[in-house]
């Protein structure tokens, strides 16, 4: 029985009070689901993190940051350091979300610095990768994914693989304008990613969870999760109401088990 991953990035939504309410609701609603079966994580805003950490049972919901500076301290106005996140006792740090890459123009090199720093500071690192619509149209999706993995995981060694997660999120599938990938397309790209992870990390690369994200919703989650290649769901909008997320988790988990995962 494989553990199924379910996570949400709250982006720049939900203030402290709303985040606390959301987390306690999600915790209560999913408490009875064995954590041997699922890994559930939430990435709240920076301002909500201290309260989120104080009020959440971390055996039930792992908490992470949506971004992090790779340096421990220094002249980096507006950034948040790994030491500051360690102070909160966070579980994971995300790097390379599409909005960081495309709205804030972060580079593969920067994502790599963040992944390395997150791992060195004891966090699980969640690296997001995905091709743009233009790359897809030009038949460059696989090359783009390989490039983002090669650059993003530069200097990472197999011993660090147990603390590494990958989210495959096609840029064209994310957000209100996004069109979800078909399950077949997502599964095909997950195979490309798995192959690349094995080439980079050897057998350790076979164990790294690969999550699909990009307009996951209650109508398509079951189909994605029944694909053998897809280890979990990384959800935006459809997870921001605890009740909807809970339903999606229960339904997808049952679908995964029916599919023999
Ligand atoms: P979405 O967001 O599910 O709202 O498309 C996904 C993401 O940005 O990770």
PDB file of C-alpha atoms and ligand atoms in Angstrom:
ATOM      1  CA  UNK A   1       0.000   0.000   0.000  1.00  0.00           C
ATOM      2  CA  UNK A   2       1.485   3.279  -1.137  1.00  0.00           C
ATOM      3  CA  UNK A   3       1.142   6.463   0.855  1.00  0.00           C
ATOM      4  CA  UNK A   4      -0.862   9.043  -1.122  1.00  0.00           C
ATOM      5  CA  UNK A   5       0.191  12.695  -0.873  1.00  0.00           C
ATOM      6  CA  UNK A   6      -2.327  15.531  -0.615  1.00  0.00           C
ATOM      7  CA  UNK A   7      -1.216  19.107  -0.222  1.00  0.00           C
ATOM      8  CA  UNK A   8      -2.358  22.643  -0.756  1.00  0.00           C
ATOM      9  CA  UNK A   9      -0.626  25.942  -1.267  1.00  0.00           C
ATOM     10  CA  UNK A  10      -2.759  28.742   0.183  1.00  0.00           C
ATOM     11  CA  UNK A  11      -0.877  31.310  -1.950  1.00  0.00           C
ATOM     12  CA  UNK A  12      -1.656  34.898  -0.891  1.00  0.00           C
ATOM     13  CA  UNK A  13      -5.068  33.977   0.490  1.00  0.00           C
ATOM     14  CA  UNK A  14      -6.403  33.594   4.034  1.00  0.00           C
ATOM     15  CA  UNK A  15      -5.377  35.842   6.921  1.00  0.00           C
ATOM     16  CA  UNK A  16      -4.247  34.482  10.290  1.00  0.00           C
ATOM     17  CA  UNK A  17      -7.751  33.888  11.623  1.00  0.00           C
ATOM     18  CA  UNK A  18      -8.936  32.225   8.412  1.00  0.00           C
ATOM     19  CA  UNK A  19      -5.846  30.027   8.234  1.00  0.00           C
ATOM     20  CA  UNK A  20      -6.300  28.860  11.835  1.00  0.00           C
ATOM     21  CA  UNK A  21      -9.934  28.071  11.217  1.00  0.00           C
ATOM     22  CA  UNK A  22      -9.135  26.243   7.982  1.00  0.00           C
ATOM     23  CA  UNK A  23      -6.411  24.129   9.571  1.00  0.00           C
ATOM     24  CA  UNK A  24      -8.447  23.147  12.610  1.00  0.00           C
ATOM     25  CA  UNK A  25     -11.393  22.257  10.365  1.00  0.00           C
ATOM     26  CA  UNK A  26      -9.208  20.179   8.036  1.00  0.00           C
ATOM     27  CA  UNK A  27      -7.533  18.493  10.987  1.00  0.00           C
ATOM     28  CA  UNK A  28     -10.862  17.534  12.574  1.00  0.00           C
ATOM     29  CA  UNK A  29     -12.329  16.333   9.287  1.00  0.00           C
ATOM     30  CA  UNK A  30      -9.391  14.098   8.384  1.00  0.00           C
ATOM     31  CA  UNK A  31      -8.348  12.915  11.847  1.00  0.00           C
ATOM     32  CA  UNK A  32      -9.743   9.413  11.315  1.00  0.00           C
ATOM     33  CA  UNK A  33      -7.729   8.794   8.117  1.00  0.00           C
ATOM     34  CA  UNK A  34      -4.593   6.849   8.987  1.00  0.00           C
ATOM     35  CA  UNK A  35      -1.421   8.818   8.294  1.00  0.00           C
ATOM     36  CA  UNK A  36       0.129   5.552   7.181  1.00  0.00           C
ATOM     37  CA  UNK A  37      -2.208   5.965   4.191  1.00  0.00           C
ATOM     38  CA  UNK A  38      -1.882   9.674   3.469  1.00  0.00           C
ATOM     39  CA  UNK A  39       0.561  12.516   3.846  1.00  0.00           C
ATOM     40  CA  UNK A  40      -1.349  15.772   4.233  1.00  0.00           C
ATOM     41  CA  UNK A  41       0.373  19.155   4.050  1.00  0.00           C
ATOM     42  CA  UNK A  42      -0.560  22.822   3.907  1.00  0.00           C
ATOM     43  CA  UNK A  43       1.557  25.830   2.917  1.00  0.00           C
ATOM     44  CA  UNK A  44       0.065  28.948   4.557  1.00  0.00           C
ATOM     45  CA  UNK A  45       1.177  32.571   4.204  1.00  0.00           C
ATOM     46  CA  UNK A  46       4.284  33.647   6.136  1.00  0.00           C
ATOM     47  CA  UNK A  47       2.255  35.790   8.535  1.00  0.00           C
ATOM     48  CA  UNK A  48       0.003  32.838   9.402  1.00  0.00           C
ATOM     49  CA  UNK A  49       2.834  30.375  10.001  1.00  0.00           C
ATOM     50  CA  UNK A  50       3.545  31.042  13.720  1.00  0.00           C
ATOM     51  CA  UNK A  51      -0.115  30.583  14.697  1.00  0.00           C
ATOM     52  CA  UNK A  52      -0.494  27.674  12.299  1.00  0.00           C
ATOM     53  CA  UNK A  53       2.482  25.922  13.907  1.00  0.00           C
ATOM     54  CA  UNK A  54       1.195  26.519  17.434  1.00  0.00           C
ATOM     55  CA  UNK A  55      -2.299  25.252  16.727  1.00  0.00           C
ATOM     56  CA  UNK A  56      -1.848  22.318  14.367  1.00  0.00           C
ATOM     57  CA  UNK A  57      -1.209  18.676  15.222  1.00  0.00           C
ATOM     58  CA  UNK A  58       1.796  18.112  13.004  1.00  0.00           C
ATOM     59  CA  UNK A  59       1.349  14.369  12.996  1.00  0.00           C
ATOM     60  CA  UNK A  60      -1.863  15.045  11.066  1.00  0.00           C
ATOM     61  CA  UNK A  61      -0.979  18.033   8.928  1.00  0.00           C
ATOM     62  CA  UNK A  62       2.553  18.943   7.893  1.00  0.00           C
ATOM     63  CA  UNK A  63       3.214  22.637   7.502  1.00  0.00           C
ATOM     64  CA  UNK A  64       5.512  24.345   5.094  1.00  0.00           C
ATOM     65  CA  UNK A  65       6.624  27.673   3.667  1.00  0.00           C
ATOM     66  CA  UNK A  66       5.791  28.779   0.137  1.00  0.00           C
ATOM     67  CA  UNK A  67       9.242  30.240  -0.366  1.00  0.00           C
ATOM     68  CA  UNK A  68      12.583  30.761   1.394  1.00  0.00           C
ATOM     69  CA  UNK A  69      15.858  32.606   0.914  1.00  0.00           C
ATOM     70  CA  UNK A  70      18.858  30.273   0.672  1.00  0.00           C
ATOM     71  CA  UNK A  71      21.078  32.444   2.868  1.00  0.00           C
ATOM     72  CA  UNK A  72      20.951  32.203   6.657  1.00  0.00           C
ATOM     73  CA  UNK A  73      21.226  35.963   7.189  1.00  0.00           C
ATOM     74  CA  UNK A  74      22.479  39.098   5.516  1.00  0.00           C
ATOM     75  CA  UNK A  75      21.532  42.031   3.394  1.00  0.00           C
ATOM     76  CA  UNK A  76      18.497  40.439   1.749  1.00  0.00           C
ATOM     77  CA  UNK A  77      15.673  42.871   2.418  1.00  0.00           C
ATOM     78  CA  UNK A  78      12.245  41.290   2.422  1.00  0.00           C
ATOM     79  CA  UNK A  79      13.474  37.696   2.470  1.00  0.00           C
ATOM     80  CA  UNK A  80      12.901  34.947   5.047  1.00  0.00           C
ATOM     81  CA  UNK A  81      15.837  32.745   6.012  1.00  0.00           C
ATOM     82  CA  UNK A  82      16.056  29.002   6.738  1.00  0.00           C
ATOM     83  CA  UNK A  83      17.028  29.802  10.333  1.00  0.00           C
ATOM     84  CA  UNK A  84      13.839  31.822  10.768  1.00  0.00           C
ATOM     85  CA  UNK A  85      11.776  28.942   9.400  1.00  0.00           C
ATOM     86  CA  UNK A  86      13.652  26.468  11.604  1.00  0.00           C
ATOM     87  CA  UNK A  87      12.691  28.643  14.581  1.00  0.00           C
ATOM     88  CA  UNK A  88       9.054  27.950  13.703  1.00  0.00           C
ATOM     89  CA  UNK A  89       9.734  24.227  13.426  1.00  0.00           C
ATOM     90  CA  UNK A  90       8.370  23.869   9.904  1.00  0.00           C
ATOM     91  CA  UNK A  91       8.364  20.545   8.080  1.00  0.00           C
ATOM     92  CA  UNK A  92       8.808  21.584   4.483  1.00  0.00           C
ATOM     93  CA  UNK A  93       9.806  24.346   2.132  1.00  0.00           C
ATOM     94  CA  UNK A  94       8.578  24.798  -1.425  1.00  0.00           C
ATOM     95  CA  UNK A  95      10.778  26.120  -4.212  1.00  0.00           C
ATOM     96  CA  UNK A  96      10.050  26.935  -7.809  1.00  0.00           C
ATOM     97  CA  UNK A  97       6.293  27.383  -7.790  1.00  0.00           C
ATOM     98  CA  UNK A  98       5.163  28.593 -11.196  1.00  0.00           C
ATOM     99  CA  UNK A  99       4.160  31.978  -9.781  1.00  0.00           C
ATOM    100  CA  UNK A 100       7.640  32.450  -8.298  1.00  0.00           C
ATOM    101  CA  UNK A 101       9.236  31.537 -11.618  1.00  0.00           C
ATOM    102  CA  UNK A 102       6.907  33.446 -13.929  1.00  0.00           C
ATOM    103  CA  UNK A 103       5.551  36.377 -11.908  1.00  0.00           C
ATOM    104  CA  UNK A 104       8.714  37.035  -9.875  1.00  0.00           C
ATOM    105  CA  UNK A 105      11.163  35.866 -12.537  1.00  0.00           C
ATOM    106  CA  UNK A 106      13.060  33.439 -10.338  1.00  0.00           C
ATOM    107  CA  UNK A 107      15.605  31.325 -12.164  1.00  0.00           C
ATOM    108  CA  UNK A 108      16.476  27.625 -12.048  1.00  0.00           C
ATOM    109  CA  UNK A 109      19.721  28.614 -10.333  1.00  0.00           C
ATOM    110  CA  UNK A 110      17.801  30.339  -7.538  1.00  0.00           C
ATOM    111  CA  UNK A 111      15.430  27.388  -7.143  1.00  0.00           C
ATOM    112  CA  UNK A 112      18.470  25.134  -6.872  1.00  0.00           C
ATOM    113  CA  UNK A 113      19.971  27.320  -4.111  1.00  0.00           C
ATOM    114  CA  UNK A 114      16.651  27.113  -2.247  1.00  0.00           C
ATOM    115  CA  UNK A 115      16.367  23.326  -2.597  1.00  0.00           C
ATOM    116  CA  UNK A 116      19.946  22.814  -1.411  1.00  0.00           C
ATOM    117  CA  UNK A 117      19.533  25.181   1.497  1.00  0.00           C
ATOM    118  CA  UNK A 118      16.185  23.653   2.518  1.00  0.00           C
ATOM    119  CA  UNK A 119      17.713  20.161   2.572  1.00  0.00           C
ATOM    120  CA  UNK A 120      20.828  21.330   4.395  1.00  0.00           C
ATOM    121  CA  UNK A 121      18.613  22.895   7.063  1.00  0.00           C
ATOM    122  CA  UNK A 122      16.623  19.735   7.657  1.00  0.00           C
ATOM    123  CA  UNK A 123      13.449  20.539   5.744  1.00  0.00           C
ATOM    124  CA  UNK A 124      11.683  18.423   3.198  1.00  0.00           C
ATOM    125  CA  UNK A 125      12.130  20.275  -0.090  1.00  0.00           C
ATOM    126  CA  UNK A 126       9.223  20.434  -2.522  1.00  0.00           C
ATOM    127  CA  UNK A 127      10.505  21.436  -5.948  1.00  0.00           C
ATOM    128  CA  UNK A 128       7.845  22.485  -8.459  1.00  0.00           C
ATOM    129  CA  UNK A 129       8.483  22.153 -12.167  1.00  0.00           C
ATOM    130  CA  UNK A 130       6.325  22.519 -15.248  1.00  0.00           C
ATOM    131  CA  UNK A 131       6.421  23.511 -18.886  1.00  0.00           C
ATOM    132  CA  UNK A 132       4.813  26.642 -20.304  1.00  0.00           C
ATOM    133  CA  UNK A 133       2.106  26.585 -22.993  1.00  0.00           C
ATOM    134  CA  UNK A 134       4.677  27.771 -25.568  1.00  0.00           C
ATOM    135  CA  UNK A 135       7.075  24.975 -24.682  1.00  0.00           C
ATOM    136  CA  UNK A 136       4.238  22.474 -24.989  1.00  0.00           C
ATOM    137  CA  UNK A 137       3.182  23.829 -28.377  1.00  0.00           C
ATOM    138  CA  UNK A 138       6.763  23.606 -29.659  1.00  0.00           C
ATOM    139  CA  UNK A 139       7.161  20.019 -28.461  1.00  0.00           C
ATOM    140  CA  UNK A 140       9.657  21.100 -25.824  1.00  0.00           C
ATOM    141  CA  UNK A 141       7.807  19.910 -22.713  1.00  0.00           C
ATOM    142  CA  UNK A 142      10.105  17.007 -21.912  1.00  0.00           C
ATOM    143  CA  UNK A 143      13.254  19.025 -22.528  1.00  0.00           C
ATOM    144  CA  UNK A 144      11.932  21.779 -20.281  1.00  0.00           C
ATOM    145  CA  UNK A 145      11.108  19.355 -17.459  1.00  0.00           C
ATOM    146  CA  UNK A 146      14.515  17.681 -17.737  1.00  0.00           C
ATOM    147  CA  UNK A 147      16.223  21.060 -17.758  1.00  0.00           C
ATOM    148  CA  UNK A 148      14.368  22.244 -14.649  1.00  0.00           C
ATOM    149  CA  UNK A 149      15.229  19.006 -12.836  1.00  0.00           C
ATOM    150  CA  UNK A 150      18.866  18.998 -13.872  1.00  0.00           C
ATOM    151  CA  UNK A 151      19.358  22.598 -12.813  1.00  0.00           C
ATOM    152  CA  UNK A 152      17.054  22.499  -9.792  1.00  0.00           C
ATOM    153  CA  UNK A 153      18.661  19.388  -8.340  1.00  0.00           C
ATOM    154  CA  UNK A 154      22.254  20.239  -9.170  1.00  0.00           C
ATOM    155  CA  UNK A 155      24.487  19.145  -6.287  1.00  0.00           C
ATOM    156  CA  UNK A 156      21.801  17.022  -4.627  1.00  0.00           C
ATOM    157  CA  UNK A 157      23.049  13.551  -3.756  1.00  0.00           C
ATOM    158  CA  UNK A 158      21.095  10.274  -3.407  1.00  0.00           C
ATOM    159  CA  UNK A 159      21.272  10.367   0.415  1.00  0.00           C
ATOM    160  CA  UNK A 160      19.091  13.498   0.328  1.00  0.00           C
ATOM    161  CA  UNK A 161      16.411  11.927  -1.867  1.00  0.00           C
ATOM    162  CA  UNK A 162      14.208  10.780   1.077  1.00  0.00           C
ATOM    163  CA  UNK A 163      13.624  14.471   1.878  1.00  0.00           C
ATOM    164  CA  UNK A 164      12.813  15.501  -1.654  1.00  0.00           C
ATOM    165  CA  UNK A 165       9.349  15.804  -3.210  1.00  0.00           C
ATOM    166  CA  UNK A 166       8.548  16.958  -6.736  1.00  0.00           C
ATOM    167  CA  UNK A 167       5.365  18.662  -7.915  1.00  0.00           C
ATOM    168  CA  UNK A 168       4.670  18.543 -11.637  1.00  0.00           C
ATOM    169  CA  UNK A 169       2.526  21.552 -12.430  1.00  0.00           C
ATOM    170  CA  UNK A 170       2.201  22.541 -16.077  1.00  0.00           C
ATOM    171  CA  UNK A 171       2.135  26.344 -16.120  1.00  0.00           C
ATOM    172  CA  UNK A 172      -0.844  26.328 -18.515  1.00  0.00           C
ATOM    173  CA  UNK A 173      -2.861  24.205 -16.080  1.00  0.00           C
ATOM    174  CA  UNK A 174      -2.532  26.426 -13.016  1.00  0.00           C
ATOM    175  CA  UNK A 175      -5.021  28.936 -11.658  1.00  0.00           C
ATOM    176  CA  UNK A 176      -8.298  30.492 -12.838  1.00  0.00           C
ATOM    177  CA  UNK A 177      -7.177  30.608 -16.482  1.00  0.00           C
ATOM    178  CA  UNK A 178      -5.731  27.103 -16.273  1.00  0.00           C
ATOM    179  CA  UNK A 179      -6.923  24.026 -18.143  1.00  0.00           C
ATOM    180  CA  UNK A 180      -6.230  20.796 -16.255  1.00  0.00           C
ATOM    181  CA  UNK A 181      -3.961  18.303 -17.988  1.00  0.00           C
ATOM    182  CA  UNK A 182      -5.582  15.039 -18.964  1.00  0.00           C
ATOM    183  CA  UNK A 183      -4.638  12.153 -16.699  1.00  0.00           C
ATOM    184  CA  UNK A 184      -2.859  10.479 -19.653  1.00  0.00           C
ATOM    185  CA  UNK A 185      -0.762  13.561 -20.355  1.00  0.00           C
ATOM    186  CA  UNK A 186       0.110  13.997 -16.681  1.00  0.00           C
ATOM    187  CA  UNK A 187       1.052  10.314 -16.356  1.00  0.00           C
ATOM    188  CA  UNK A 188       3.288  10.558 -19.418  1.00  0.00           C
ATOM    189  CA  UNK A 189       5.121  13.571 -17.976  1.00  0.00           C
ATOM    190  CA  UNK A 190       5.444  11.869 -14.599  1.00  0.00           C
ATOM    191  CA  UNK A 191       7.238   9.041 -16.422  1.00  0.00           C
ATOM    192  CA  UNK A 192       9.650  11.537 -17.959  1.00  0.00           C
ATOM    193  CA  UNK A 193      10.277  13.053 -14.530  1.00  0.00           C
ATOM    194  CA  UNK A 194      10.776   9.639 -12.890  1.00  0.00           C
ATOM    195  CA  UNK A 195      13.249   8.628 -15.556  1.00  0.00           C
ATOM    196  CA  UNK A 196      15.204  11.834 -15.019  1.00  0.00           C
ATOM    197  CA  UNK A 197      15.156  11.442 -11.220  1.00  0.00           C
ATOM    198  CA  UNK A 198      16.586   7.942 -11.570  1.00  0.00           C
ATOM    199  CA  UNK A 199      19.282   9.188 -13.921  1.00  0.00           C
ATOM    200  CA  UNK A 200      20.209  11.900 -11.419  1.00  0.00           C
ATOM    201  CA  UNK A 201      19.825  10.034  -8.128  1.00  0.00           C
ATOM    202  CA  UNK A 202      20.018   6.362  -9.042  1.00  0.00           C
ATOM    203  CA  UNK A 203      17.649   3.983  -7.259  1.00  0.00           C
ATOM    204  CA  UNK A 204      16.951   6.676  -4.631  1.00  0.00           C
ATOM    205  CA  UNK A 205      15.243   8.603  -7.429  1.00  0.00           C
ATOM    206  CA  UNK A 206      12.649   5.843  -7.713  1.00  0.00           C
ATOM    207  CA  UNK A 207      11.314   6.681  -4.253  1.00  0.00           C
ATOM    208  CA  UNK A 208      10.876  10.454  -4.603  1.00  0.00           C
ATOM    209  CA  UNK A 209       7.141  11.260  -4.592  1.00  0.00           C
ATOM    210  CA  UNK A 210       5.886  13.092  -7.684  1.00  0.00           C
ATOM    211  CA  UNK A 211       2.657  15.032  -7.212  1.00  0.00           C
ATOM    212  CA  UNK A 212       0.448  16.445  -9.940  1.00  0.00           C
ATOM    213  CA  UNK A 213      -0.877  20.003  -9.624  1.00  0.00           C
ATOM    214  CA  UNK A 214      -2.804  22.385 -11.855  1.00  0.00           C
ATOM    215  CA  UNK A 215      -6.584  22.772 -11.672  1.00  0.00           C
ATOM    216  CA  UNK A 216      -7.066  19.586  -9.683  1.00  0.00           C
ATOM    217  CA  UNK A 217     -10.725  19.526  -8.646  1.00  0.00           C
ATOM    218  CA  UNK A 218     -13.269  17.115  -7.170  1.00  0.00           C
ATOM    219  CA  UNK A 219     -14.228  15.950 -10.676  1.00  0.00           C
ATOM    220  CA  UNK A 220     -10.761  15.013 -11.909  1.00  0.00           C
ATOM    221  CA  UNK A 221      -8.776  14.068  -8.781  1.00  0.00           C
ATOM    222  CA  UNK A 222      -9.832  10.403  -8.828  1.00  0.00           C
ATOM    223  CA  UNK A 223      -8.719   9.990 -12.412  1.00  0.00           C
ATOM    224  CA  UNK A 224      -5.291  11.492 -11.745  1.00  0.00           C
ATOM    225  CA  UNK A 225      -4.663   9.463  -8.628  1.00  0.00           C
ATOM    226  CA  UNK A 226      -5.549   6.139 -10.199  1.00  0.00           C
ATOM    227  CA  UNK A 227      -2.543   6.564 -12.545  1.00  0.00           C
ATOM    228  CA  UNK A 228       0.296   4.432 -11.210  1.00  0.00           C
ATOM    229  CA  UNK A 229       2.793   7.223 -11.983  1.00  0.00           C
ATOM    230  CA  UNK A 230       1.059   9.884  -9.863  1.00  0.00           C
ATOM    231  CA  UNK A 231       1.886   9.771  -6.154  1.00  0.00           C
ATOM    232  CA  UNK A 232      -0.271  12.617  -4.974  1.00  0.00           C
ATOM    233  CA  UNK A 233      -2.234  15.774  -5.633  1.00  0.00           C
ATOM    234  CA  UNK A 234      -1.015  19.322  -5.125  1.00  0.00           C
ATOM    235  CA  UNK A 235      -4.138  21.440  -5.070  1.00  0.00           C
ATOM    236  CA  UNK A 236      -4.854  25.163  -5.132  1.00  0.00           C
ATOM    237  CA  UNK A 237      -8.359  26.595  -5.318  1.00  0.00           C
ATOM    238  CA  UNK A 238     -10.270  23.350  -4.859  1.00  0.00           C
ATOM    239  CA  UNK A 239      -8.620  22.700  -1.498  1.00  0.00           C
ATOM    240  CA  UNK A 240      -9.256  26.038   0.156  1.00  0.00           C
ATOM    241  CA  UNK A 241     -12.501  24.921   1.732  1.00  0.00           C
ATOM    242  CA  UNK A 242     -11.746  22.175   4.219  1.00  0.00           C
ATOM    243  CA  UNK A 243     -14.961  20.336   3.456  1.00  0.00           C
ATOM    244  CA  UNK A 244     -14.275  20.157  -0.294  1.00  0.00           C
ATOM    245  CA  UNK A 245     -10.663  19.109   0.300  1.00  0.00           C
ATOM    246  CA  UNK A 246     -11.744  16.417   2.757  1.00  0.00           C
ATOM    247  CA  UNK A 247     -14.216  14.995   0.239  1.00  0.00           C
ATOM    248  CA  UNK A 248     -11.586  15.030  -2.491  1.00  0.00           C
ATOM    249  CA  UNK A 249      -9.066  13.265  -0.248  1.00  0.00           C
ATOM    250  CA  UNK A 250     -11.523  10.528   0.749  1.00  0.00           C
ATOM    251  CA  UNK A 251     -12.708   9.966  -2.793  1.00  0.00           C
ATOM    252  CA  UNK A 252      -9.192   9.961  -4.302  1.00  0.00           C
ATOM    253  CA  UNK A 253      -7.861   7.669  -1.602  1.00  0.00           C
ATOM    254  CA  UNK A 254     -10.662   5.169  -2.222  1.00  0.00           C
ATOM    255  CA  UNK A 255     -10.069   5.408  -5.990  1.00  0.00           C
ATOM    256  CA  UNK A 256      -6.332   4.804  -5.499  1.00  0.00           C
ATOM    257  CA  UNK A 257      -6.983   1.729  -3.382  1.00  0.00           C
ATOM    258  CA  UNK A 258      -9.501   0.393  -5.911  1.00  0.00           C
ATOM    259  CA  UNK A 259      -6.793   0.800  -8.541  1.00  0.00           C
ATOM    260  CA  UNK A 260      -4.511  -1.333  -6.418  1.00  0.00           C
ATOM    261  CA  UNK A 261      -2.173   1.421  -5.255  1.00  0.00           C
TER     262      UNK A 261
HETATM  263  P1  LIG B   1      -4.842  25.502  -8.822  1.00  0.00           P
HETATM  264  O1  LIG B   1      -3.389  25.881  -8.277  1.00  0.00           O
HETATM  265  O2  LIG B   1      -5.206  24.150  -8.284  1.00  0.00           O
HETATM  266  O3  LIG B   1      -5.728  26.580  -8.301  1.00  0.00           O
HETATM  267  O4  LIG B   1      -4.758  25.499 -10.330  1.00  0.00           O
HETATM  268  C1  LIG B   1      -2.376  24.925  -8.295  1.00  0.00           C
HETATM  269  C2  LIG B   1      -1.086  25.528  -7.814  1.00  0.00           C
HETATM  270  O5  LIG B   1      -0.802  26.699  -8.078  1.00  0.00           O
HETATM  271  O6  LIG B   1      -0.295  24.828  -7.174  1.00  0.00           O
END
